[in-house]
Coordinates of C-alpha atoms and ligand atoms in Angstrom, one line a residue:
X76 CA 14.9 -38.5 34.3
X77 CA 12.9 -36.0 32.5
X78 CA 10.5 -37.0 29.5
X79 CA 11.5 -36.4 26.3
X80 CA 10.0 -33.9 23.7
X81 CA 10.4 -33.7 20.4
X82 CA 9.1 -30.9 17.2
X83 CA 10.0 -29.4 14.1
X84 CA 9.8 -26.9 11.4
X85 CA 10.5 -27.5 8.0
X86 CA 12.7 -25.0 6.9
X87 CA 10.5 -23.4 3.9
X88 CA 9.5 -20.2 5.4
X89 CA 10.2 -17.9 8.1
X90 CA 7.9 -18.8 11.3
X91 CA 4.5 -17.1 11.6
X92 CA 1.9 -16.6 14.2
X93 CA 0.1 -19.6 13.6
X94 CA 3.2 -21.9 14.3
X95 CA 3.5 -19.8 17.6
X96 CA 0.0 -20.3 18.9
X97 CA 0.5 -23.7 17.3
X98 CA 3.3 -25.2 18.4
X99 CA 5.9 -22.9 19.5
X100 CA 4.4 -21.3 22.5
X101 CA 4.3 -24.7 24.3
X102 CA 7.6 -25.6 23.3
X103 CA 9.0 -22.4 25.1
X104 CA 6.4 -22.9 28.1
X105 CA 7.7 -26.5 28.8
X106 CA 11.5 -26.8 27.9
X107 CA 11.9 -26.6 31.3
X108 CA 9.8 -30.0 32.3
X109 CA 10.4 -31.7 29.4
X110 CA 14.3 -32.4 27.9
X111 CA 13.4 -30.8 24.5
X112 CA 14.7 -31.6 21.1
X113 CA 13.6 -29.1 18.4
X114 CA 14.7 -30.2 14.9
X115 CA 15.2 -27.9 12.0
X116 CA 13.5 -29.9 8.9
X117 CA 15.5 -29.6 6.3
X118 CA 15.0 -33.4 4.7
X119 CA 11.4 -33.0 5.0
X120 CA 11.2 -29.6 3.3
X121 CA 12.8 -30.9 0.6
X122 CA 10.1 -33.4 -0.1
X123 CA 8.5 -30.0 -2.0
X124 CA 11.3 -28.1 -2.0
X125 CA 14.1 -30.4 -3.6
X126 CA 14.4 -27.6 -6.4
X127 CA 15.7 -25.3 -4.3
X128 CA 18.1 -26.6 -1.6
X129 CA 20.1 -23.2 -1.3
X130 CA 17.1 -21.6 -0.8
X131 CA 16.2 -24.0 2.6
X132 CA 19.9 -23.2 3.7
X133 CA 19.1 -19.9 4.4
X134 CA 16.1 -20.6 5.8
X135 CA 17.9 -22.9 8.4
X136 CA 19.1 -20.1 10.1
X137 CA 16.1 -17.8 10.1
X138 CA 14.3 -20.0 11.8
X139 CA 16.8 -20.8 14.1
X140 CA 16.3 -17.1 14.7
X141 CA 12.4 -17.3 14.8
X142 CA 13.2 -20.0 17.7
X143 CA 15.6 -17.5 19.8
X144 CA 13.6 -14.9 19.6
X145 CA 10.4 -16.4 20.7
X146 CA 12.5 -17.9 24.0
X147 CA 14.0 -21.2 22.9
X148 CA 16.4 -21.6 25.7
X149 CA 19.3 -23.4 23.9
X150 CA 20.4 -24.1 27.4
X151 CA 17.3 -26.5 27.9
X152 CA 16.6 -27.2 24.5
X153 CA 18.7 -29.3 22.0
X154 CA 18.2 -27.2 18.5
X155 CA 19.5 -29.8 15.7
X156 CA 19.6 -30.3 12.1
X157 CA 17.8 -33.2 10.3
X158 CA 19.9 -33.7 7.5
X159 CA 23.1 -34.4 9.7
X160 CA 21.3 -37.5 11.8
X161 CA 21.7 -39.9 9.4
X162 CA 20.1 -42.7 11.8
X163 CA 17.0 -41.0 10.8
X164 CA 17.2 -41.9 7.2
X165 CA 18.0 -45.3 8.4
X166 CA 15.1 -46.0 10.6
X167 CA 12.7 -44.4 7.6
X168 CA 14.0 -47.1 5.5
X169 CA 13.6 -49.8 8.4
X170 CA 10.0 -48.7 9.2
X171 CA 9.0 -48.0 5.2
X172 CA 9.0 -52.2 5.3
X173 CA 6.1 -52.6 7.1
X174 CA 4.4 -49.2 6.0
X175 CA 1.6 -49.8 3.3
X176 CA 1.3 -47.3 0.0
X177 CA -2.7 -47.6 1.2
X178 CA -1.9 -46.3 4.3
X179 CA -0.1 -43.5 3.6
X180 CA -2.3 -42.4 0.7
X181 CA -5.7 -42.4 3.1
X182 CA -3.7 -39.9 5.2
X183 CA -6.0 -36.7 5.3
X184 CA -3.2 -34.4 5.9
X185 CA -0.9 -36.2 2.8
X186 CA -3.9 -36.2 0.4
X187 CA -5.0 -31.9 1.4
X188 CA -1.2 -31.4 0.9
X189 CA -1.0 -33.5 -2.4
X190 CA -4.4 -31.3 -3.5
X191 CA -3.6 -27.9 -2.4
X192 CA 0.2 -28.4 -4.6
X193 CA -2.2 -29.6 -7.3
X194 CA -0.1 -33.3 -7.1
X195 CA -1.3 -35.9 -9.3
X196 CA 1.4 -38.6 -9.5
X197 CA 3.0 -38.6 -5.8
X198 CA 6.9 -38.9 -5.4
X199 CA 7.7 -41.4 -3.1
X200 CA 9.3 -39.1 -0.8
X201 CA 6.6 -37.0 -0.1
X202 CA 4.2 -39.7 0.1
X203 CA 6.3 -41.1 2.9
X204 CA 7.4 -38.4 4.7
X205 CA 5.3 -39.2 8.1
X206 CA 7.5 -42.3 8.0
X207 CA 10.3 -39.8 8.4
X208 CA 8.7 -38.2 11.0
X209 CA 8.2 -41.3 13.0
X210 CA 11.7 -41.5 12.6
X211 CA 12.3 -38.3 13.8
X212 CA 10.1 -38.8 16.8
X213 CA 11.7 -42.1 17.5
X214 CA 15.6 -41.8 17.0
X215 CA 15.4 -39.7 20.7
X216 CA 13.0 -42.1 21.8
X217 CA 10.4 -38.7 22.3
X218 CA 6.9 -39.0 24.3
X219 CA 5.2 -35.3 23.6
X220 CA 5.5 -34.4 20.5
X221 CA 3.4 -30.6 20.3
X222 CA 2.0 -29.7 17.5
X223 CA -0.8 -28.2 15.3
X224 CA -3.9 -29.8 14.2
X225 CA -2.5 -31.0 10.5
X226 CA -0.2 -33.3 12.4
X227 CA -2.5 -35.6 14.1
X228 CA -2.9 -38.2 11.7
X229 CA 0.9 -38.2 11.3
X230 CA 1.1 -38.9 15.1
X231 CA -1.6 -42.0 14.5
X232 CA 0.6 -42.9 12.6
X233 CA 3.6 -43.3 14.0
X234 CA 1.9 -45.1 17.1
X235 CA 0.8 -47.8 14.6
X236 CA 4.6 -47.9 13.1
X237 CA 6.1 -47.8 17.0
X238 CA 3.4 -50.7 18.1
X239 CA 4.9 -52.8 14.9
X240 CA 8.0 -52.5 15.4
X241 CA 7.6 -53.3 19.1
X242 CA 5.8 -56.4 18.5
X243 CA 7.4 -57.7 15.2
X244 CA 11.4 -57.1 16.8
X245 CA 11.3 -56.1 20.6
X246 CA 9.8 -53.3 22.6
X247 CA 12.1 -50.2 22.1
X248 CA 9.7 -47.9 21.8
X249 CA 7.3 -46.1 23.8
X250 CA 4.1 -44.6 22.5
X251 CA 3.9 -41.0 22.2
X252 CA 1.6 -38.3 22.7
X253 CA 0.4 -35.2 20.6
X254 CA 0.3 -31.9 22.5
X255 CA -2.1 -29.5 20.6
X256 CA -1.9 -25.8 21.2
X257 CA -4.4 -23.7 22.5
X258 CA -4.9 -22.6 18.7
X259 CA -4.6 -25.6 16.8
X260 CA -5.0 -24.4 13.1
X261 CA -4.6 -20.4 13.3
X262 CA -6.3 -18.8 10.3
X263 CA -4.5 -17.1 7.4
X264 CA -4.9 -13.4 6.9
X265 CA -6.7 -13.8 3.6
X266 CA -9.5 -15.7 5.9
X267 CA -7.6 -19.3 4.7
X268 CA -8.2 -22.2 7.4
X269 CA -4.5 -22.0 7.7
X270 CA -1.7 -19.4 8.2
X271 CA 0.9 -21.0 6.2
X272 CA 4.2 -20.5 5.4
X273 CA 3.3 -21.3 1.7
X274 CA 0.4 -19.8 1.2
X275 CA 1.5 -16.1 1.7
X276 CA -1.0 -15.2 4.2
X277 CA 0.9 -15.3 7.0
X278 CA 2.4 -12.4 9.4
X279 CA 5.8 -13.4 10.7
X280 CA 7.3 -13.4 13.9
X281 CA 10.3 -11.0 12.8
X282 CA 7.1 -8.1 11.7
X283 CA 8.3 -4.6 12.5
X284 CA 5.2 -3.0 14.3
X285 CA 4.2 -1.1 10.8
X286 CA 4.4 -4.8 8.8
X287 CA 1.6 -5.7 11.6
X288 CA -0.5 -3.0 11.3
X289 CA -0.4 -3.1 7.3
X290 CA -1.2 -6.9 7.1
X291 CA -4.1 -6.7 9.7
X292 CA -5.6 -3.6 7.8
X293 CA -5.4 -5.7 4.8
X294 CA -6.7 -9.2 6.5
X295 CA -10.4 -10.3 5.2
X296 CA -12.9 -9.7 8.1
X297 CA -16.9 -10.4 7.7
X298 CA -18.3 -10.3 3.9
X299 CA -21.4 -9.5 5.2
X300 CA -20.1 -6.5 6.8
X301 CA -19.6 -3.9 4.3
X302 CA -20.8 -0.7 6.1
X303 CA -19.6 0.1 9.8
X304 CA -23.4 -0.1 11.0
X305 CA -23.8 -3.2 9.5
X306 CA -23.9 -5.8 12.5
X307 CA -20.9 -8.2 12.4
X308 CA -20.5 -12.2 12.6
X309 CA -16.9 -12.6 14.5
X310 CA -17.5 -16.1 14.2
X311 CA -16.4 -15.7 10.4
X312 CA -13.7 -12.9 11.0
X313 CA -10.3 -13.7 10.6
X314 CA -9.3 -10.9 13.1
X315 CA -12.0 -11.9 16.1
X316 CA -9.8 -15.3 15.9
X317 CA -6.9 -13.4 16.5
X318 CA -8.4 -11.4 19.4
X319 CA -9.1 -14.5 20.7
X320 CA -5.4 -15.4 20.3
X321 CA -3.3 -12.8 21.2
X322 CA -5.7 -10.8 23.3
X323 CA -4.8 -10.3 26.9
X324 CA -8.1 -9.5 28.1
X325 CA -11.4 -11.0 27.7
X326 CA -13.0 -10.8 24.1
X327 CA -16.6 -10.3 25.1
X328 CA -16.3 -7.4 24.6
X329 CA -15.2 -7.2 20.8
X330 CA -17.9 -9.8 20.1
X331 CA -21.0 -8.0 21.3
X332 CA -19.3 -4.4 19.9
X333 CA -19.1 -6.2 16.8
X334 CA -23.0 -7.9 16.6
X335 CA -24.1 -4.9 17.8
X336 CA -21.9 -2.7 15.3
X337 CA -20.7 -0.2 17.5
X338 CA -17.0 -1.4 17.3
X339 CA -16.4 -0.4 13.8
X340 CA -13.6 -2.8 11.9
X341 CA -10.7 0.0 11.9
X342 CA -10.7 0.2 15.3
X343 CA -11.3 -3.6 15.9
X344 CA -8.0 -4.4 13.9
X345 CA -6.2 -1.5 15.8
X346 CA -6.9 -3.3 19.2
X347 CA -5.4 -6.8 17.5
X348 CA -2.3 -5.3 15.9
X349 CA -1.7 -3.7 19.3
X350 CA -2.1 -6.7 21.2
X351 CA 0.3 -8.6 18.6
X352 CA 3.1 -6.2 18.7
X353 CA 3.3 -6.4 22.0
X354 CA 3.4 -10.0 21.7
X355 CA 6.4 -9.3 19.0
X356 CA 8.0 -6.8 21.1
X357 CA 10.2 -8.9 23.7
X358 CA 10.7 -11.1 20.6
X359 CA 12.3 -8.3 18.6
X360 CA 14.4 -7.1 21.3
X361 CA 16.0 -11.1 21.3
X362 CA 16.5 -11.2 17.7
X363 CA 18.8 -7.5 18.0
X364 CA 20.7 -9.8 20.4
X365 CA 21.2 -12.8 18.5
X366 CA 21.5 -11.3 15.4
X367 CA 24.5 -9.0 16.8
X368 CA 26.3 -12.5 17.4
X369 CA 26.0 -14.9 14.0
X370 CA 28.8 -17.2 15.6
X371 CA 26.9 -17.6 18.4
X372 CA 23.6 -19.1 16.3
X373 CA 25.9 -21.6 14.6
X374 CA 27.5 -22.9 17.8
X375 CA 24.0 -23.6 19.1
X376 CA 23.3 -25.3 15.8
X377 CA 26.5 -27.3 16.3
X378 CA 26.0 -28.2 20.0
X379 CA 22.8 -29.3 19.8
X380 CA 23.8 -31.5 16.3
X381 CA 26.1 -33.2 18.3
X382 CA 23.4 -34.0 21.3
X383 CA 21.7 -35.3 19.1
X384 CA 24.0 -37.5 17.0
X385 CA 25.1 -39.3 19.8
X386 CA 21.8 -40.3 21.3
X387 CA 20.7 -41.5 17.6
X388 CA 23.8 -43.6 17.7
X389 CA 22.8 -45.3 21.1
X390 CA 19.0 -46.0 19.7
X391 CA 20.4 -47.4 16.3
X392 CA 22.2 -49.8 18.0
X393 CA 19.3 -50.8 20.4
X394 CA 16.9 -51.4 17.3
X395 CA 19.8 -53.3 15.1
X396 CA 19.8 -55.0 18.3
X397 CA 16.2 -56.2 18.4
X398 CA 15.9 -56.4 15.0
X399 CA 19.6 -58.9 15.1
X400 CA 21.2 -56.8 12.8
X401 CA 24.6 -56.5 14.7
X402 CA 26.4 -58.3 12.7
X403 CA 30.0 -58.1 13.7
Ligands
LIG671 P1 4.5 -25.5 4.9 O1 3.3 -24.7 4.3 O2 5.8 -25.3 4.2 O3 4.1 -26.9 5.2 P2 3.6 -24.8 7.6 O4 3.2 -23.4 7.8 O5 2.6 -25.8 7.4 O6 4.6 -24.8 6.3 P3 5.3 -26.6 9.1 O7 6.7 -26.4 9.2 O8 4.8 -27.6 8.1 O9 4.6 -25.2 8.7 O10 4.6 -26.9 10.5 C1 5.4 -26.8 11.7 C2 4.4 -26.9 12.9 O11 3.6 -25.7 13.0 C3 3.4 -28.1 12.8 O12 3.3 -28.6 14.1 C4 2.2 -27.4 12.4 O13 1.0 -28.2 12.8 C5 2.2 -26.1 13.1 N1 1.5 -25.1 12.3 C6 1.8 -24.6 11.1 N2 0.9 -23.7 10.7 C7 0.0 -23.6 11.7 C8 -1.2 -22.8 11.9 N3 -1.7 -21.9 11.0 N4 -1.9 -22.9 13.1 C9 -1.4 -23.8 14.1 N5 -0.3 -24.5 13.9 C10 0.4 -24.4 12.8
LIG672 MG1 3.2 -28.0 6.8

């Protein structure tokens, strides 16, 4: 039998590059090894976004889009919706028992998040929401779990709630693992750490070829640059880490053109936007298809709901079992 692996998206934003070299473009590379599950986070975006539900509906589909295009298979991968496995609001509650508030607040990922949104008083929803995403790891019993840097302490985490639960009830779980991508934390166009979907320094995967050009003639590159013969530091430029990202050849030579400044930044971020469209290209050409056929998107949705539903249902009753909850 094949191992199981399991990611996610919350559904606040359209996907981006960063989420590709992130997470994405080893979810596409190893549907084929692993039996993938790739859930569509609605529950968890709305511990940020529960003004706005409707807005997260619509969403829900674009990223299900995001996911076609870039070559989710949804004949080897099992796309599914949070919100309609109940089993994982169940388990969250079970696990939230032996959970400390401590715990959670130490959590360097919770406490940048809680910062960044300028929280000061934490609801108790988003302080617990990597309880949720043990439970979403766990309800399909999931081993690799690939994902960007942000998520590691999450995935500590959920090892300590797995080795808990084993040892307080019975042994259900196995531990699982944290596949990082090559590009664990891609940089935000505005020279952020992060591309993120919130932070509006992000280039999407549905760009036309002009929406990429535009953005990476915009993107922040070396302060200390200002003149073309200025020499360069692509160790602080947004766009050398995107070279190294997207590139298909070697990037040696960008990095001496740029310290010796005769690659100018124009044509630098001419050679990136090239090497991302064609990147975007064969996605573009898959989202036509898919988005010819809306029908078709929800039946995927629906299918792969259903997978999922019934193996919750089968893991529910193996922890009620261990925890002697089966009552009648
Ligand atoms: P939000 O700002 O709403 O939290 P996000 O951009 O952080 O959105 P998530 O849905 O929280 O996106 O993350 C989905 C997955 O993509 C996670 O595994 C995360 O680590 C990864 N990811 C997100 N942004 C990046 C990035 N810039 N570089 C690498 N991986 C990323
Ligand atoms: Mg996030």
């Amino acid at each position: 039998m094949k191992e199981r692996m399991m990611t996610g998206d919350r559904v606040t934003g359209k996907l981006h590059l960063g989420h590709y070299v992130g997470s994405l473009k080893n979810r596409v590379a190893l549907q084929h090894q692993y039996d993938t599950f790739v859930m569509l986070a609605d529950v968890q975006a709305l511990t940020t976004h529960f003004k706005e539900p409707k807005q997260l509906s619509q969403y829900l589909r674009l990223v299900t889009l995001d996911y076609l295009s870039a070559g989710i298979d949804p004949n080897e991968t099992t796309i599914f919706v949070q919100s309609m496995i109940p089993e994982i609001a169940e388990l969250t509650i079970y696990y939230s028992m032996f959970v400390t508030v401590n715990s959670l607040r130490h959590n360097p990922t919770v406490k940048a998040e809680a910062l960044e949104k300028g929280y000061e008083d934490l609801y108790y929803g988003f302080l617990g929401y990597p309880i949720s995403q043990t439970a979403d790891i766990t309800f399909c019993k999931a081993t690799v779990v690939p994902v960007g840097k942000d998520q590691l302490p999450h995935m500590e985490q959920t090892r300590k709630i797995i080795r808990r639960f084993n040892q307080l009830y019975k042994p259900v779980f196995a531990e699982p693992r944290a596949l990082v991508g090559e590009f664990p934390r891609l940089p935000g166009i505005n020279g952020d750490s992060k591309m993120s979907k919130s932070k509006g320094n992000s280039i999407h995967l549905d760009s036309t070829y002009e929406e990429v050009l535009n953005k990476i003639k915009k993107a922040k590159t070396d302060p200390a640059r200002v003149k073309k013969s200025d020499p360069g530091h692509s160790e602080r430029c947004v766009i050398f880490t995107y070279h190294q990202a997207f590139a298909n050849e070697s990037t040696e030579e960008i990095y001496e053109g740029c310290k010796t400044a005769s690659l100018g930044c124009a044509e630098c971020k001419d050679k990136v936007s090239k090497s991302i469209n064609q990147l975007l290209e064969p996605m573009r050409e898959r989202r036509d298809m898919f988005q010819k056929n809306p029908s078709q998107l929800d039946e995927i949705l629906m299918e792969g709901t259903a997978r999922a539903q019934h193996i919750a249902k089968e893991t529910l009753h193996e922890v009620k079992e261990a925890m002697n909850m089966n009552y009648f």
